[in-house]
Coordinates of C-alpha atoms in Angstrom, one line a residue:
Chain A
X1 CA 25.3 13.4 -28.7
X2 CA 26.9 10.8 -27.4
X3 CA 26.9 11.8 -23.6
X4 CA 23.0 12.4 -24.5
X5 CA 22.8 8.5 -25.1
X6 CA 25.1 7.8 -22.2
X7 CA 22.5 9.6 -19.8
X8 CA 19.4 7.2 -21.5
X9 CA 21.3 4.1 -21.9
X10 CA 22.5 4.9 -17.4
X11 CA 18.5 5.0 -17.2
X12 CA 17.6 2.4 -19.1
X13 CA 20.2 0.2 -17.4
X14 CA 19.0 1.1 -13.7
X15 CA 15.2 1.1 -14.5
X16 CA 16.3 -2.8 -15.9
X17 CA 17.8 -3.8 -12.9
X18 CA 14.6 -2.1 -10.7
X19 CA 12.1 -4.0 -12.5
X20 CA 14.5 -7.2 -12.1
X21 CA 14.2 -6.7 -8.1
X22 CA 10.4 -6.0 -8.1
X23 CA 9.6 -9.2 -10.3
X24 CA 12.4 -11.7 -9.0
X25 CA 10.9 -13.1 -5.6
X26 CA 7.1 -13.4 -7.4
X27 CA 8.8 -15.2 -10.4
X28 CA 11.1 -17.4 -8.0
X29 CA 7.5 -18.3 -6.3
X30 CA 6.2 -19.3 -9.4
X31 CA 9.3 -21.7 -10.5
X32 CA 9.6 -22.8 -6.7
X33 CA 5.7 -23.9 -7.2
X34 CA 6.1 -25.8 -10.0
X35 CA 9.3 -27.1 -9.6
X36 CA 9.2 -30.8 -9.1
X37 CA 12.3 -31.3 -7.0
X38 CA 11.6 -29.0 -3.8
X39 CA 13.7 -25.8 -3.6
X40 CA 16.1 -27.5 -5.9
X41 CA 17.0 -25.4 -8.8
X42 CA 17.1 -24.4 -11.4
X43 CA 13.8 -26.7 -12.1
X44 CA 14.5 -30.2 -13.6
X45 CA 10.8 -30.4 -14.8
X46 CA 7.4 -29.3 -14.6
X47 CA 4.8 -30.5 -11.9
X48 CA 1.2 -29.4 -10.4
X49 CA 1.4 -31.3 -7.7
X50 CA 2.1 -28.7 -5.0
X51 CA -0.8 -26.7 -6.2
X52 CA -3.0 -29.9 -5.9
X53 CA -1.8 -30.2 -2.6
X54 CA -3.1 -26.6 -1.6
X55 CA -5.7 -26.8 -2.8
X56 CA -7.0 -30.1 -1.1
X57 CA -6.1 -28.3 2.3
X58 CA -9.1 -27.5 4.2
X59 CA -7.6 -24.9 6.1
X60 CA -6.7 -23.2 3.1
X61 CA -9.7 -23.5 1.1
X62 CA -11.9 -22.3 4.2
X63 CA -9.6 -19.6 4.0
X64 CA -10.3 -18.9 0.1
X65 CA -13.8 -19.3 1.0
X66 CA -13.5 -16.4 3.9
X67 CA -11.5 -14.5 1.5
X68 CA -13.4 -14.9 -1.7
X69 CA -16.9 -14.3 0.2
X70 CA -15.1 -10.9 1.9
X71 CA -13.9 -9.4 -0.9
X72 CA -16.7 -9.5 -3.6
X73 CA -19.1 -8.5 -0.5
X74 CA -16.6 -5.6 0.3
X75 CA -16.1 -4.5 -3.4
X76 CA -19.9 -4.3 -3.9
X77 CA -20.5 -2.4 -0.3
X78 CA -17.5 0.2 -1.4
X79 CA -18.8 0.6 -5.1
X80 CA -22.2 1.0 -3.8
X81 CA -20.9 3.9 -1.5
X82 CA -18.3 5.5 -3.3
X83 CA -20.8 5.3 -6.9
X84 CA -23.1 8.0 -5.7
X85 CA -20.9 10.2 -4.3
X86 CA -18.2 10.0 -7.3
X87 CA -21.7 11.2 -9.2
X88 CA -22.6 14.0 -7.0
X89 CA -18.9 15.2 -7.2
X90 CA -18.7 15.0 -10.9
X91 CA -21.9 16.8 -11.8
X92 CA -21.8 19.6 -9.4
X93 CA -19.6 22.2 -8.5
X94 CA -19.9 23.6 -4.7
X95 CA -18.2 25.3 -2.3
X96 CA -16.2 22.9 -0.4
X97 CA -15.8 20.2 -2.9
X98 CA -12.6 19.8 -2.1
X99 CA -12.3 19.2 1.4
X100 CA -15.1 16.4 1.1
X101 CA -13.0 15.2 -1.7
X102 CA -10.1 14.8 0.7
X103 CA -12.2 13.3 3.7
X104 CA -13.6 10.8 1.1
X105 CA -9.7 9.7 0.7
X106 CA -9.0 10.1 4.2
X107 CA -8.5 6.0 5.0
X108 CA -5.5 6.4 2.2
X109 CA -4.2 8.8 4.5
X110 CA -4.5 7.0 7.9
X111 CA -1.5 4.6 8.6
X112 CA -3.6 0.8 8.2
X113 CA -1.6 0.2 11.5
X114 CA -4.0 3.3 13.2
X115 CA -7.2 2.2 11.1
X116 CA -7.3 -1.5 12.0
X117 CA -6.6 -0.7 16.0
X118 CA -9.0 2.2 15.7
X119 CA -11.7 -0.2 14.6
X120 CA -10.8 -2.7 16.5
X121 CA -11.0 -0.9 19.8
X122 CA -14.4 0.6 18.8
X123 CA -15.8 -2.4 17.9
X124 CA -14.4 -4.0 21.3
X125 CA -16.2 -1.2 23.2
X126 CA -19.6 -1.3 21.2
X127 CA -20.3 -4.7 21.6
X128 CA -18.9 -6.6 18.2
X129 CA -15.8 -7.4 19.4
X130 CA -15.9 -11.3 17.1
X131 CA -18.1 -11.0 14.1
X132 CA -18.0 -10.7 10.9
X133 CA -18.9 -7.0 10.8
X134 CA -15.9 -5.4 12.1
X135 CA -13.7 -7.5 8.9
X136 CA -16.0 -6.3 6.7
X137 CA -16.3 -2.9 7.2
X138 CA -12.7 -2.6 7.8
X139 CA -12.0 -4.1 4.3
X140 CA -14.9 -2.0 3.0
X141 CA -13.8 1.6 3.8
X142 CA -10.4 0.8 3.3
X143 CA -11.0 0.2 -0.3
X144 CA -13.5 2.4 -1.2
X145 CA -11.3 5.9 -1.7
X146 CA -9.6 3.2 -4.8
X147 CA -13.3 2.6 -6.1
X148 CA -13.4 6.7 -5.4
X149 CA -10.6 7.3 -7.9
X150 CA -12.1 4.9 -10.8
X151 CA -15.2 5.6 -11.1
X152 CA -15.1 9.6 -10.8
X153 CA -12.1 9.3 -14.1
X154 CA -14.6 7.1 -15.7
X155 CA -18.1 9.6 -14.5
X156 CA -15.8 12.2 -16.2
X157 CA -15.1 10.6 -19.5
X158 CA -19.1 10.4 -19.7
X159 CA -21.0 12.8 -21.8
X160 CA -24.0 13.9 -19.6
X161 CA -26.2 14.7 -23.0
X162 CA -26.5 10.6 -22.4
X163 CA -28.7 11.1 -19.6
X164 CA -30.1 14.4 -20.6
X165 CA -31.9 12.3 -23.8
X166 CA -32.9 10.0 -21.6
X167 CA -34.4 12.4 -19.4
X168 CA -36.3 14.3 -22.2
X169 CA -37.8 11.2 -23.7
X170 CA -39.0 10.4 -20.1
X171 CA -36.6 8.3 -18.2
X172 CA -37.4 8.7 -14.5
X173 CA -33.7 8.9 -12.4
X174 CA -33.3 5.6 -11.2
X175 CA -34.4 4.3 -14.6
X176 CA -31.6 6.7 -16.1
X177 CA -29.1 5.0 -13.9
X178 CA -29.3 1.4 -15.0
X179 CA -30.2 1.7 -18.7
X180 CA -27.9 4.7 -19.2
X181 CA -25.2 5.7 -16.9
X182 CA -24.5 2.5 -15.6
X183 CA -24.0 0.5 -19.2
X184 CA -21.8 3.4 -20.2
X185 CA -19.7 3.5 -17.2
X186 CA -19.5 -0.5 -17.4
X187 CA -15.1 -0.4 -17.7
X188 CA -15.3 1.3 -15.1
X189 CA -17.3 -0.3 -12.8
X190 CA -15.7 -3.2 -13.5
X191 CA -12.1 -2.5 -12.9
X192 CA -13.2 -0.2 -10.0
X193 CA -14.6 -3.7 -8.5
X194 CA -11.6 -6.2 -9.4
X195 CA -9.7 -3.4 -8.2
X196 CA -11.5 -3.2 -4.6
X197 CA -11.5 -7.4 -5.0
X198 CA -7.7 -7.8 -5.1
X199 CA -6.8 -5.2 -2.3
X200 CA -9.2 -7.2 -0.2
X201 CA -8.5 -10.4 -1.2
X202 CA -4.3 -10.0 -0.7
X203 CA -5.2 -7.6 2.2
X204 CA -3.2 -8.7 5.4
X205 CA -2.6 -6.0 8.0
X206 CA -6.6 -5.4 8.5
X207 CA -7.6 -8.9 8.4
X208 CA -4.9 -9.7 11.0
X209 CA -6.7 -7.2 13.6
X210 CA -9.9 -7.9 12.6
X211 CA -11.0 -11.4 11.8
X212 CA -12.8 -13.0 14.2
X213 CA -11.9 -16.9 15.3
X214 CA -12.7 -19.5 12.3
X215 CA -13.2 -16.7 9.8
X216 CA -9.5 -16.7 8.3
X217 CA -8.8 -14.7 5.4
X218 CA -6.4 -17.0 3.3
X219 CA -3.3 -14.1 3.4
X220 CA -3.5 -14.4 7.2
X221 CA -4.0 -18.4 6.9
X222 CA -0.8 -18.8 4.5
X223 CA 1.3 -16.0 7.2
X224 CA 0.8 -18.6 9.8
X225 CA 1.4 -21.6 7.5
X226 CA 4.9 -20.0 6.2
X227 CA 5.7 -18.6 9.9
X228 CA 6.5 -22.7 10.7
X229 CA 7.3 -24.1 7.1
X230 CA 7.9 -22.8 3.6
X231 CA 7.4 -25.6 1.4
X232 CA 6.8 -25.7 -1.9
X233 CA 3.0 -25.9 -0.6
X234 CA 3.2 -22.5 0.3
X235 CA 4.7 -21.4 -2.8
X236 CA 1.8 -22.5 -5.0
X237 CA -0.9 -21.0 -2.6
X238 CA 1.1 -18.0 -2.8
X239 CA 1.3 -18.2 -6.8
X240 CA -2.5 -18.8 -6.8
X241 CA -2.9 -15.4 -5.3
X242 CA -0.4 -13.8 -7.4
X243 CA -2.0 -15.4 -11.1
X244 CA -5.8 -14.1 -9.5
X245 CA -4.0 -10.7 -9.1
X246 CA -2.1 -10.7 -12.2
X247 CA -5.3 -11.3 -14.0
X248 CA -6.9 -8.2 -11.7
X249 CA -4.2 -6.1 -13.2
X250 CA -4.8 -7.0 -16.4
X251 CA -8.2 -6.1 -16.6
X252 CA -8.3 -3.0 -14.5
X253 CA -5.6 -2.5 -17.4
X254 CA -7.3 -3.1 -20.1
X255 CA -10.6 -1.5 -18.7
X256 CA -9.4 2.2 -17.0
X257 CA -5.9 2.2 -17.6
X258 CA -3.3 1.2 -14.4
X259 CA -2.0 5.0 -13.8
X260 CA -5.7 5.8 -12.3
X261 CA -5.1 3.3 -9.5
X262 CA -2.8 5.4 -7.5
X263 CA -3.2 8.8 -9.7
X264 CA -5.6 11.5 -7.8
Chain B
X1 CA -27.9 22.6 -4.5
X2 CA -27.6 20.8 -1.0
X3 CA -30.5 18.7 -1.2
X4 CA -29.3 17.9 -4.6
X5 CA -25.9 16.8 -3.6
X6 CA -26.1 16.0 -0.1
X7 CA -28.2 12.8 -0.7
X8 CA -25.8 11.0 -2.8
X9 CA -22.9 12.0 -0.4
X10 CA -24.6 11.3 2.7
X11 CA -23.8 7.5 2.9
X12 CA -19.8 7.1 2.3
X13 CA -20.0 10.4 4.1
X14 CA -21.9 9.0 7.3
X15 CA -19.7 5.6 7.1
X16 CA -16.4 7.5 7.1
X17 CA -18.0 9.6 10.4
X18 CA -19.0 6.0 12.0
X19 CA -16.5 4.0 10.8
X20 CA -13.0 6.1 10.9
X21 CA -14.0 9.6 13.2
X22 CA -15.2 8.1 16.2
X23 CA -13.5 4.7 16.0
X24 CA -10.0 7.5 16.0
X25 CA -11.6 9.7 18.5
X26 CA -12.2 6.4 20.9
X27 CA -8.3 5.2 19.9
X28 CA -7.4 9.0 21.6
X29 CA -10.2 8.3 24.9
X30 CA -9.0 4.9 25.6
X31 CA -5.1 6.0 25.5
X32 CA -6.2 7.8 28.9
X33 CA -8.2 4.7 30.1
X34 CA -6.7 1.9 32.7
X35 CA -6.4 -1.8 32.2
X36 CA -7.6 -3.4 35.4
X37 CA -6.8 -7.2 36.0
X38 CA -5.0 -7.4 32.9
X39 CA -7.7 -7.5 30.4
X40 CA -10.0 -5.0 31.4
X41 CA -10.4 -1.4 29.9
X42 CA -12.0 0.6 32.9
X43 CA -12.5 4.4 32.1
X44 CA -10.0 7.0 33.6
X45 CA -8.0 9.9 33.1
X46 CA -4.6 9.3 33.3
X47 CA -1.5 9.9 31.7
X48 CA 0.6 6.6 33.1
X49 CA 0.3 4.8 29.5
X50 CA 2.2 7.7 27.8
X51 CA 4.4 7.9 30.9
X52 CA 5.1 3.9 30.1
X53 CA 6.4 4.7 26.8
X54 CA 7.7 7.8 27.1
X55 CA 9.6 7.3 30.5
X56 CA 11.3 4.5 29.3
X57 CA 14.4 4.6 27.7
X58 CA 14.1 1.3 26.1
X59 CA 11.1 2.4 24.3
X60 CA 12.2 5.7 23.1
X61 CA 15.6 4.4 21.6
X62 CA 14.6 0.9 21.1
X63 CA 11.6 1.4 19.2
X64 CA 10.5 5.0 18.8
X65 CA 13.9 6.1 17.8
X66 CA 14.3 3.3 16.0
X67 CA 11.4 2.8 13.8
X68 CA 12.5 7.1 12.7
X69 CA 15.8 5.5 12.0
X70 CA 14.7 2.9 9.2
X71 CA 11.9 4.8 8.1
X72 CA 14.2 8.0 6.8
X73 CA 17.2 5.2 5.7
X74 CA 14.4 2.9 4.0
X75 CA 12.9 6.4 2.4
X76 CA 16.1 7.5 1.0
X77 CA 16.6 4.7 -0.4
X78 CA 13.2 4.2 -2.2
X79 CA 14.2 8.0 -3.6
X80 CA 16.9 7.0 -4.5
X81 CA 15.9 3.9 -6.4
X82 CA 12.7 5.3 -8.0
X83 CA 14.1 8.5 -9.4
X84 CA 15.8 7.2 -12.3
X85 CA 13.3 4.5 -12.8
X86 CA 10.6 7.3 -13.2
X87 CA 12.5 9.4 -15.6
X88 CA 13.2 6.1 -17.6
X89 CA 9.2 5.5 -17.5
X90 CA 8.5 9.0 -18.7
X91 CA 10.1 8.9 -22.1
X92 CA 8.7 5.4 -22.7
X93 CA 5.2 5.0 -24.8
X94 CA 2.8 2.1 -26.2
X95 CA 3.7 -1.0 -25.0
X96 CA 7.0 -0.8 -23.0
X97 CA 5.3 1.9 -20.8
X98 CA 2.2 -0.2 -20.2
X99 CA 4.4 -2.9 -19.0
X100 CA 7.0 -1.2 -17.1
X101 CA 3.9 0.4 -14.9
X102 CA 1.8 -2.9 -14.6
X103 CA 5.2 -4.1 -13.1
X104 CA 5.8 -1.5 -11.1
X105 CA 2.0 -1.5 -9.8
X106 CA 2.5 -5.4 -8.9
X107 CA 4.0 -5.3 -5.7
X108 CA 1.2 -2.6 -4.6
X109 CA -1.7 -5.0 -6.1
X110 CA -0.1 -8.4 -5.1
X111 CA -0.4 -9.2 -1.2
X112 CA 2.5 -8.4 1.3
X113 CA 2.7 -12.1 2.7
X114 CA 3.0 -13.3 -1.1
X115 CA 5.9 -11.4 -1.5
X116 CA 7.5 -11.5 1.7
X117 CA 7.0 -15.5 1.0
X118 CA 9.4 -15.4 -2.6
X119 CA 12.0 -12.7 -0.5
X120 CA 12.0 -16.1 2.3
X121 CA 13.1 -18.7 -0.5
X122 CA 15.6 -16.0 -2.0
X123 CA 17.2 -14.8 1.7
X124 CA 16.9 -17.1 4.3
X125 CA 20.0 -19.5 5.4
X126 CA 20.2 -22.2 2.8
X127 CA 18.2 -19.9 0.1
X128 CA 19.1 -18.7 -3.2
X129 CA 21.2 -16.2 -2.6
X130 CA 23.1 -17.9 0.2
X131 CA 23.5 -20.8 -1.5
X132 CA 24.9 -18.8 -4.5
X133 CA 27.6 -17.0 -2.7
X134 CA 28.7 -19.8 -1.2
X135 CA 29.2 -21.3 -4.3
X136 CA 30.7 -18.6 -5.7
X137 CA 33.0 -18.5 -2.8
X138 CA 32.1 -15.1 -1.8
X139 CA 31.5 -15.9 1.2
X140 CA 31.8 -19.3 3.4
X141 CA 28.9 -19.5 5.8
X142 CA 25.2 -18.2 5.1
X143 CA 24.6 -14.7 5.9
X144 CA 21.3 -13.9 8.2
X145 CA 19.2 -11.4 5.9
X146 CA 15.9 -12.3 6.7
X147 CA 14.5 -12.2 9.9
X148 CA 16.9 -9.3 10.8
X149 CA 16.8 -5.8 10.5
X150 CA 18.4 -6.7 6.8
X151 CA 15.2 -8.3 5.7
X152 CA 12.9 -5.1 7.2
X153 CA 15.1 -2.7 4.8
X154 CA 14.7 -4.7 2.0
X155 CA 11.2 -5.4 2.4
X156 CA 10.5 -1.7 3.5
X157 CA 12.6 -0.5 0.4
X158 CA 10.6 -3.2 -1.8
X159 CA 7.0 -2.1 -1.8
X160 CA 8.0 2.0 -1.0
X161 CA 9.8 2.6 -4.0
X162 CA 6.7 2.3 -6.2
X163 CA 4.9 4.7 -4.4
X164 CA 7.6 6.8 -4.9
X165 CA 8.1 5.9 -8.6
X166 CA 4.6 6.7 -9.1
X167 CA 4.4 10.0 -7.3
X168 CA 6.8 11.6 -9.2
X169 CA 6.2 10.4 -12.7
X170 CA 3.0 12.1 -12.2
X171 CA 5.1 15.4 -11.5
X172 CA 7.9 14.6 -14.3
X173 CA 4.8 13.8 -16.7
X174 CA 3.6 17.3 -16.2
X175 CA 6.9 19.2 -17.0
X176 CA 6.5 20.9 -20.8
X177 CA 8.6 19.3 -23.2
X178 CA 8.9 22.7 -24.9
X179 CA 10.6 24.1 -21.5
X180 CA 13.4 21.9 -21.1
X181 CA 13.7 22.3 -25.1
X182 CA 13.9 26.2 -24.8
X183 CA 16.6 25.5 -22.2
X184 CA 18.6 23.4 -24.6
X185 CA 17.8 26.1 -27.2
X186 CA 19.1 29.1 -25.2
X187 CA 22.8 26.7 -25.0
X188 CA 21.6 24.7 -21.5
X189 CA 23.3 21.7 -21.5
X190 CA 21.6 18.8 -20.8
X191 CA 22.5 18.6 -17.2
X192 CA 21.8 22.2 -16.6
X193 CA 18.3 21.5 -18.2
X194 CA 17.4 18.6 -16.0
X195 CA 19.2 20.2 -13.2
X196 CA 17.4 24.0 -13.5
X197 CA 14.2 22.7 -14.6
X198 CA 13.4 19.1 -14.3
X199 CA 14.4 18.8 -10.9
X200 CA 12.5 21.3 -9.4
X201 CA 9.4 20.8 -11.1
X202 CA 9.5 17.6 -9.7
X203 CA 10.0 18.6 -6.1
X204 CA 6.2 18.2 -5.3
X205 CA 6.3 14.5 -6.9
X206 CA 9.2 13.5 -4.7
X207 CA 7.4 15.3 -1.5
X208 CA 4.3 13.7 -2.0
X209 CA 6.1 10.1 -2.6
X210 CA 8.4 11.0 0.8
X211 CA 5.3 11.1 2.6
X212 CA 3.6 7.9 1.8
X213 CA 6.6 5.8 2.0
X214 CA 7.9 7.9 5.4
X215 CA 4.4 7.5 7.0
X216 CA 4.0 4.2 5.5
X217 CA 7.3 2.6 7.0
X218 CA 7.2 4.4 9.9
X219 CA 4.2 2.7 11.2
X220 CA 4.9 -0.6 9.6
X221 CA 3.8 -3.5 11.9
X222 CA 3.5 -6.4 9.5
X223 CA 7.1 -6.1 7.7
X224 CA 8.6 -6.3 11.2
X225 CA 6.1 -9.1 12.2
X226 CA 6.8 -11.1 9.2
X227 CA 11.1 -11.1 8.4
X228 CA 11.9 -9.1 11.5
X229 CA 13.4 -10.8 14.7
X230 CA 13.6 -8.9 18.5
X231 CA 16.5 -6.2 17.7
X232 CA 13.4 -4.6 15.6
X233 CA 11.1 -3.9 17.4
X234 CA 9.4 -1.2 15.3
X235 CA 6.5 1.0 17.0
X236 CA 3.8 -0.5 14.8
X237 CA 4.7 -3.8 15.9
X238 CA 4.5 -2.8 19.2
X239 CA 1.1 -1.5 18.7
X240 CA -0.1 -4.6 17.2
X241 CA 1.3 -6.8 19.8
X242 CA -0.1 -5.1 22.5
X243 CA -3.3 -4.7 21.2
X244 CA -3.6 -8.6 19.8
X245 CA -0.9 -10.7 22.3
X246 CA -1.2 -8.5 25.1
X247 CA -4.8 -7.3 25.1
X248 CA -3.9 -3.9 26.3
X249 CA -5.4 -1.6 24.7
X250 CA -5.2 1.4 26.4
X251 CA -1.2 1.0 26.0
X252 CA -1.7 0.5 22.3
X253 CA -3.8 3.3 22.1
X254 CA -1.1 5.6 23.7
X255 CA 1.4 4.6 21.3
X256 CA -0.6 4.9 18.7
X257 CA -1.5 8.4 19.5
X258 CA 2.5 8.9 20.0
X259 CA 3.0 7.3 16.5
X260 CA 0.4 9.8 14.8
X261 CA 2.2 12.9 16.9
X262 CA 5.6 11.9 16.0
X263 CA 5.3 11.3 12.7
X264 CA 2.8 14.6 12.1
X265 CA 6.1 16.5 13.5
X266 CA 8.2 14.7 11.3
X267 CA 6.2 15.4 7.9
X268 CA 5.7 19.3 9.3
X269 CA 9.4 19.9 9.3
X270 CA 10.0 17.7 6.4
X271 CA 7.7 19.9 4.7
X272 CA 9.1 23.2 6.5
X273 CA 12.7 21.9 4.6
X274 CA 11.2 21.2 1.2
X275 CA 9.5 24.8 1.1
X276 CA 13.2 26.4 2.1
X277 CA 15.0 24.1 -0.5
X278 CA 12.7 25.4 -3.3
X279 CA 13.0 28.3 -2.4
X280 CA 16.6 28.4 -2.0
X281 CA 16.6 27.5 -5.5
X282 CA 14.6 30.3 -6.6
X283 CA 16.9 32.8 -5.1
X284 CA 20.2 30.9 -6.7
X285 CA 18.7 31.8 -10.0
X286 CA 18.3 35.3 -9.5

């Protein structure tokens, strides 16, 4: 019995000091950003000063701008695709249903290194080299297997006798989709979208091959701000992004549960 | 049936054809193309870009050999690391579990150059850490962890081990309580319960999480980019600097190509050991 305790109390003790390492550098961000005296700690008081300063920067609030505009675009282009075809793989069962499941995941399989030249190139060759279009549809099919995952676990958890009343009291299809299936899926929907928003707003590697001159996402703004200084500027721009993810988490937390993020 | 389904599959299934297929398909053309006058991609068929990389020696030990170096000792360690941590998660419940996996899910949710920025403050040359051991007389003058292969590690190790965590408390989640139970019943002890049953049943977990985080760090460019200096000189990094600095992207292409052979061979006999390894374990028990 007391080995038995031994074994949790080993696990318990490594699992503490695991979580310590994942959460120490984004909580020494946070203290760093409002730290009054610069680096100096521990903090000898309580400022927002460094936050005001990022966000008077017009460099980085073009780059929020970029960023904020490219992810809510992105999210709504990947729901829109990946909402039809999380329905048609739901409802129906067919030969092959598996390997069209696995090519809808295929950009989760593809090394973001390979995907981002890959689109690059082809974008290069048709024509589109700078624009817009290549950032977003990189961002857009790289998030959408995530938006995939949500909203088939939440299409399942729906009971289809929903829409069958709906269609016996004379719902046409499209009608059925927004005033039945949509408002039930709602959790979903939603944290399948803040989800897509926060990989495409703290997305870096894609960005970096894909954004065209003037259009900097803010990640790839603030990795060429810290590359020459890291000031307690950087830290607060860097804490904005992690409080707008924390608050993602949250809700996709709250709304479909975290575990469906990465779980197939 | 097909008209029924094919409609609502059609568009993510055209994108994905548009938008991933040919864009890799044109990645695998253009590794055959020439660059004329130093920026120009004119089409040809030859071989001289793979030659480049694989003729070299530099290349081969320098990055290729290299990046298969820190992606198998930044993998082990991620195992290593994420295998307790998941067993610990997997007997938690309520509240405790909900935060233990919203924290392990932040470093895959919050952006890489967010974190890389807090590891900066903590590692560089008059950061926390330094500045601590020096204090605490440990050592005298500031050790170089970031922007060395030190920083790559522990940034590689850093947002791996979640994957990993993740992977294999799916697997550990779907062991039977009863099983390990009827172990203890029939005398097991609690090592040989874990070690007869848990363990292998969570050998696909662990495979699946080896391949992400292998894959993953293997073709790592921004890490490298971001707290690496010029002794690491990882294969993704060469990609993206050839394709972005160097505007050669037939030369990228080729080495990206390489990358995607490399590392295929690398999971195939990764996966060829893990088969024998269960295996082996089936026959012990006999």
């Amino acid at each position: 019995m007391i080995r038995l305790d031994l074994g949790t109390a080993a696990l318990r003790l490594i699992t503490l000091l695991m979580m310590a390492f994942l959460v120490f550098p984004i909580a020494v961000t946070l203290v760093v950003a409002v730290n009054p005296r610069e680096f100096i700690l521990p903090p000898n008081g309580f400022t927002l000063d460094w936050f005001k300063a990022a966000w008077s920067s017009q460099t980085f609030l073009r780059g929020m701008g970029v960023s904020l505009v490219l992810g809510i675009s992105a999210a709504f282009l990947a729901n829109a695709l990946a909402l039809p075809a999380a329905m048609a793989l739901v409802r129906n069962n067919f030969a092959g249903k598996a390997a069209i499941n696995i090519v809808l995941m295929s950009p989760l399989l593809i090394p973001t290194t390979i995907f981002s030249l890959a689109l690059y190139i082809y974008f290069v060759r048709i024509g589109y080299g700078s624009g817009l279009v290549p950032l977003l549809v990189g961002h857009t099919i790289h998030i959408m297997p995530y938006a995939l995952r949500i909203l088939t676990a939440s299409l399942h958890n729906l009971d289809p006798s929903y829409e069958e009343a709906a269609a016996i009291v004379g719902a046409g299809r499209i009608r059925t989709l927004f005033s039945v299936t949509l408002p039930v899926i709602r959790t979903g929907l939603v944290s399948s979208f803040a989800l897509c928003f926060i990989l495409s707003w703290n997305d870096f590697p894609i960005s970096v091959f894909l954004a065209p001159p003037g259009w900097t996402p803010l990640p790839v703004e603030l990795f060429s701000y810290i590359k020459f200084q890291y000031d307690a500027v950087a830290a607060a721009l860097a804490s904005s992004l992690i409080l707008l993810s924390a608050l993602a988490i949250v809700i996709i937390d709250r709304l479909a549960g975290l575990r469906r993020v990465v779980r197939s | 049936m097909i008209r029924r389904i094919l409609p609502p599959l059609a568009p993510a299934l055209i994108a994905l054809l548009i938008f991933v297929a040919f864009p890799m398909l044109w990645v695998l053309r253009t590794s055959f193309n020439e660059l004329a006058g130093g920026a120009y991609v004119v089409d040809a068929l030859t071989l001289d870009n793979y030659t480049r990389f694989l003729g070299d020696p530099w290349y081969l030990v320098n990055t290729l050999w290299f990046s298969i170096r820190i992606a198998i000792v930044t993998t082990v360690i991620s195992v290593v690391c994420a295998y307790p941590v998941a067993l610990y998660i997997a007997k938690t419940t309520g509240f405790q579990r909900n935060i233990l996996i919203a924290l392990i899910m932040a470093p895959l949710l919050i952006g890489l150059v967010t974190l890389v920025y807090g590891w900066i403050v903590i590692f560089r040359g008059g950061g926390l850490l330094n500045s601590l051991m020096i204090a605490l007389r440990i050592y005298d003058d500031p050790v170089r962890y970031m922007w060395d292969i030190k920083g790559v590690v522990i940034l590689l190790v850093y947002i791996g081990t979640p994957y990993v965590v993740l992977s294999l408390l799916d697997s550990i989640e779907r062991i039977s309580p009863f099983l390990v139970e009827a172990a203890r019943n029939v005398g097991a002890s609690r090592w040989t319960a874990f070690w007869k049953i848990v363990f292998p049943m969570t050998m696909p977990g662990l495979y699946a999480g080896l391949v992400i985080v292998f894959s993953l760090n293997f073709s790592a460019f921004a890490v490298p980019l971001m707290v690496g200096d010029s002794n690491t000189q990882m294969i993704g990094l060469i990609v993206y600097r050839e394709a972005l600095l160097n505007n050669d992207l037939p030369f990228a292409s080729a080495l990206s190509v390489i990358m995607v052979a490399v590392n295929a061979l690398i999971l195939a006999g990764m996966a060829a050991l893990f088969g024998r390894l269960i295996l082996n374990r089936l026959e012990a028990k006999r």
